Amino acid sequence: MALITFVLQFLILFNSQPFTFFMLNLVLFGPPGAGKGTQSAKLIDKYGLIHLSTGDLLRAEITAGTSLGLEAKKLMDQGILVPDSVVIGMIENKLNENKGAAGFIFDGFPRTVAQAEALDTLLEGHQLSIKHMISLEVNQEELTQRLLERGKTSGRPDDQNEELIRKRVQEYGEKTAPVAGHYASQGKFQGINGIGEIEEIFGQIVRIIEG
């Protein structure tokens, strides 16, 4: 078993406060339909990571009635995007609640370079950092077919309209993909082929983490 796997499992077993050097913090990246949800679940199972999805965080804070949640709900009710400062505050709450975690996997965040910079600053304040930014790379035609297929069971209207799907993928390319450059400049970006068997793709991710 690779050293990093042993250390992470040791920390989980004894529920200790890990040295930040050993914490495995990942950004899993890719356009809609790339398979981030599937691979996130496998990574969480293997390494005991805490899953940080901004959508889940927003819903949890709103349900709990926290000050950040109330602020977010007020803005959302007005049709205003929740500002980065509020989302970063929610992430910080989660970090504080899970100080003994083996690490965190960020899914759906950061979406912009500004968010990536804000996340770096937050993590540095906790003596943490992103270890890897792993991008699942899938061409537009494959993404379109995957999302249309998912739309048959998801019930999501944006998974059932080909024009909307193509717009979502285009928006990712224009607004979100530049985040890869931010992590590439830090030597943390790794792109892998997101087309193939689930286990083969997962194996590529594990080799990056444990390599």
Tab-separated table of N, CA and C in Angstrom, residues 52-114:
chain	number	residue	atom	x	y	z
A	52	LEU	N	-16.780	18.766	-0.271
A	52	LEU	CA	-17.225	20.149	-0.171
A	52	LEU	C	-17.821	20.578	-1.511
A	53	SER	N	-19.147	20.551	-1.571
A	53	SER	CA	-19.888	21.023	-2.741
A	53	SER	C	-20.575	22.319	-2.341
A	54	THR	N	-20.371	23.381	-3.112
A	54	THR	CA	-20.939	24.672	-2.730
A	54	THR	C	-22.465	24.619	-2.676
A	55	GLY	N	-23.064	23.855	-3.584
A	55	GLY	CA	-24.523	23.719	-3.555
A	55	GLY	C	-25.001	23.091	-2.261
A	56	ASP	N	-24.327	22.024	-1.843
A	56	ASP	CA	-24.673	21.357	-0.586
A	56	ASP	C	-24.445	22.275	0.602
A	57	LEU	N	-23.344	23.025	0.566
A	57	LEU	CA	-23.037	23.942	1.666
A	57	LEU	C	-24.112	25.020	1.801
A	58	LEU	N	-24.521	25.579	0.675
A	58	LEU	CA	-25.568	26.605	0.697
A	58	LEU	C	-26.852	26.066	1.302
A	59	ARG	N	-27.258	24.890	0.843
A	59	ARG	CA	-28.512	24.310	1.359
A	59	ARG	C	-28.407	24.009	2.852
A	60	ALA	N	-27.257	23.503	3.290
A	60	ALA	CA	-27.082	23.162	4.699
A	60	ALA	C	-27.107	24.404	5.584
A	61	GLU	N	-26.438	25.471	5.152
A	61	GLU	CA	-26.406	26.703	5.949
A	61	GLU	C	-27.786	27.345	6.012
A	62	ILE	N	-28.518	27.294	4.908
A	62	ILE	CA	-29.872	27.858	4.890
A	62	ILE	C	-30.786	27.058	5.803
A	63	THR	N	-30.710	25.722	5.727
A	63	THR	CA	-31.539	24.861	6.570
A	63	THR	C	-31.224	25.070	8.045
A	64	ALA	N	-29.927	25.260	8.355
A	64	ALA	CA	-29.513	25.455	9.746
A	64	ALA	C	-29.840	26.852	10.255
A	65	GLY	N	-30.167	27.765	9.360
A	65	GLY	CA	-30.522	29.122	9.769
A	65	GLY	C	-29.344	29.936	10.282
A	66	THR	N	-28.127	29.628	9.804
A	66	THR	CA	-26.954	30.383	10.227
A	66	THR	C	-26.985	31.793	9.626
A	67	SER	N	-26.136	32.674	10.137
A	67	SER	CA	-26.099	34.037	9.621
A	67	SER	C	-25.708	34.048	8.143
A	68	LEU	N	-24.744	33.197	7.781
A	68	LEU	CA	-24.360	33.105	6.377
A	68	LEU	C	-25.489	32.536	5.529
A	69	GLY	N	-26.179	31.541	6.080
A	69	GLY	CA	-27.296	30.937	5.366
A	69	GLY	C	-28.427	31.924	5.141
A	70	LEU	N	-28.731	32.718	6.152
A	70	LEU	CA	-29.799	33.718	6.031
A	70	LEU	C	-29.416	34.785	5.014
A	71	GLU	N	-28.149	35.179	5.034
A	71	GLU	CA	-27.681	36.161	4.058
A	71	GLU	C	-27.773	35.606	2.645
A	72	ALA	N	-27.372	34.345	2.485
A	72	ALA	CA	-27.425	33.711	1.164
A	72	ALA	C	-28.864	33.597	0.672
A	73	LYS	N	-29.758	33.189	1.554
A	73	LYS	CA	-31.181	33.025	1.161
A	73	LYS	C	-31.786	34.358	0.743
A	74	LYS	N	-31.459	35.406	1.466
A	74	LYS	CA	-31.983	36.731	1.135
A	74	LYS	C	-31.561	37.130	-0.272
A	75	LEU	N	-30.301	36.883	-0.589
A	75	LEU	CA	-29.793	37.229	-1.920
A	75	LEU	C	-30.419	36.356	-2.999
A	76	MET	N	-30.508	35.057	-2.711
A	76	MET	CA	-31.068	34.128	-3.692
A	76	MET	C	-32.527	34.431	-3.969
A	77	ASP	N	-33.274	34.829	-2.936
A	77	ASP	CA	-34.691	35.172	-3.103
A	77	ASP	C	-34.860	36.400	-3.989
A	78	GLN	N	-33.813	37.223	-4.048
A	78	GLN	CA	-33.856	38.417	-4.896
A	78	GLN	C	-33.277	38.148	-6.288
A	79	GLY	N	-32.877	36.893	-6.495
A	79	GLY	CA	-32.297	36.533	-7.781
A	79	GLY	C	-30.871	37.015	-7.947
A	80	ILE	N	-30.192	37.276	-6.825
A	80	ILE	CA	-28.818	37.772	-6.854
A	80	ILE	C	-27.862	36.619	-6.553
A	81	LEU	N	-26.775	36.534	-7.298
A	81	LEU	CA	-25.787	35.497	-7.050
A	81	LEU	C	-25.149	35.690	-5.679
A	82	VAL	N	-24.936	34.581	-4.995
A	82	VAL	CA	-24.287	34.640	-3.685
A	82	VAL	C	-22.825	35.033	-3.904
A	83	PRO	N	-22.340	36.100	-3.247
A	83	PRO	CA	-20.962	36.548	-3.474
A	83	PRO	C	-19.937	35.550	-2.967
A	84	ASP	N	-18.750	35.648	-3.535
A	84	ASP	CA	-17.672	34.729	-3.169
A	84	ASP	C	-17.377	34.762	-1.677
A	85	SER	N	-17.477	35.946	-1.059
A	85	SER	CA	-17.150	36.075	0.361
A	85	SER	C	-18.051	35.203	1.222
A	86	VAL	N	-19.323	35.086	0.835
A	86	VAL	CA	-20.264	34.256	1.594
A	86	VAL	C	-19.918	32.779	1.418
A	87	VAL	N	-19.621	32.377	0.188
A	87	VAL	CA	-19.275	30.982	-0.076
A	87	VAL	C	-17.983	30.612	0.653
A	88	ILE	N	-16.998	31.504	0.617
A	88	ILE	CA	-15.734	31.251	1.321
A	88	ILE	C	-15.991	31.120	2.824
A	89	GLY	N	-16.894	31.941	3.356
A	89	GLY	CA	-17.240	31.841	4.776
A	89	GLY	C	-17.831	30.491	5.119
A	90	MET	N	-18.661	29.953	4.240
A	90	MET	CA	-19.262	28.639	4.457
A	90	MET	C	-18.200	27.542	4.411
A	91	ILE	N	-17.263	27.676	3.473
A	91	ILE	CA	-16.182	26.692	3.388
A	91	ILE	C	-15.337	26.740	4.663
A	92	GLU	N	-15.081	27.941	5.157
A	92	GLU	CA	-14.288	28.057	6.384
A	92	GLU	C	-15.010	27.398	7.561
A	93	ASN	N	-16.322	27.559	7.635
A	93	ASN	CA	-17.086	26.886	8.687
A	93	ASN	C	-16.883	25.382	8.621
A	94	LYS	N	-16.890	24.851	7.400
A	94	LYS	CA	-16.730	23.408	7.219
A	94	LYS	C	-15.326	22.965	7.613
A	95	LEU	N	-14.329	23.765	7.288
A	95	LEU	CA	-12.960	23.440	7.692
A	95	LEU	C	-12.845	23.389	9.211
A	96	ASN	N	-13.460	24.361	9.870
A	96	ASN	CA	-13.390	24.414	11.331
A	96	ASN	C	-14.128	23.249	11.984
A	97	GLU	N	-15.182	22.782	11.327
A	97	GLU	CA	-15.964	21.671	11.876
A	97	GLU	C	-15.261	20.324	11.683
A	98	ASN	N	-14.275	20.270	10.796
A	98	ASN	CA	-13.640	18.990	10.447
A	98	ASN	C	-12.118	19.092	10.520
A	99	LYS	N	-11.618	19.610	11.635
A	99	LYS	CA	-10.179	19.805	11.773
A	99	LYS	C	-9.407	18.489	11.804
A	100	GLY	N	-10.072	17.393	12.149
A	100	GLY	CA	-9.397	16.103	12.185
A	100	GLY	C	-9.539	15.308	10.905
A	101	ALA	N	-10.036	15.961	9.835
A	101	ALA	CA	-10.280	15.250	8.578
A	101	ALA	C	-8.976	14.854	7.896
A	102	ALA	N	-9.060	13.782	7.102
A	102	ALA	CA	-7.901	13.354	6.305
A	102	ALA	C	-7.645	14.302	5.149
A	103	GLY	N	-8.662	15.067	4.780
A	103	GLY	CA	-8.528	16.012	3.684
A	103	GLY	C	-9.884	16.382	3.132
A	104	PHE	N	-9.890	17.225	2.122
A	104	PHE	CA	-11.126	17.731	1.541
A	104	PHE	C	-11.070	17.614	0.023
A	105	ILE	N	-12.225	17.375	-0.566
A	105	ILE	CA	-12.325	17.375	-2.019
A	105	ILE	C	-13.316	18.464	-2.414
A	106	PHE	N	-12.866	19.399	-3.211
A	106	PHE	CA	-13.680	20.528	-3.634
A	106	PHE	C	-14.313	20.205	-4.992
A	107	ASP	N	-15.644	20.224	-5.013
A	107	ASP	CA	-16.405	19.839	-6.198
A	107	ASP	C	-17.309	21.010	-6.588
A	108	GLY	N	-17.084	21.587	-7.773
A	108	GLY	CA	-17.892	22.719	-8.210
A	108	GLY	C	-17.374	24.057	-7.715
A	109	PHE	N	-16.241	24.065	-7.100
A	109	PHE	CA	-15.619	25.283	-6.598
A	109	PHE	C	-14.113	25.033	-6.522
A	110	PRO	N	-13.301	25.964	-6.946
A	110	PRO	CA	-13.618	27.296	-7.489
A	110	PRO	C	-14.031	27.252	-8.962
A	111	ARG	N	-14.857	28.220	-9.350
A	111	ARG	CA	-15.325	28.314	-10.729
A	111	ARG	C	-14.648	29.456	-11.487
A	112	THR	N	-13.993	30.336	-10.766
A	112	THR	CA	-13.302	31.461	-11.394
A	112	THR	C	-11.910	31.590	-10.768
A	113	VAL	N	-11.037	32.333	-11.444
A	113	VAL	CA	-9.701	32.554	-10.908
A	113	VAL	C	-9.781	33.314	-9.590
A	114	ALA	N	-10.697	34.275	-9.501
A	114	ALA	CA	-10.858	35.036	-8.258
A	114	ALA	C	-11.228	34.107	-7.099
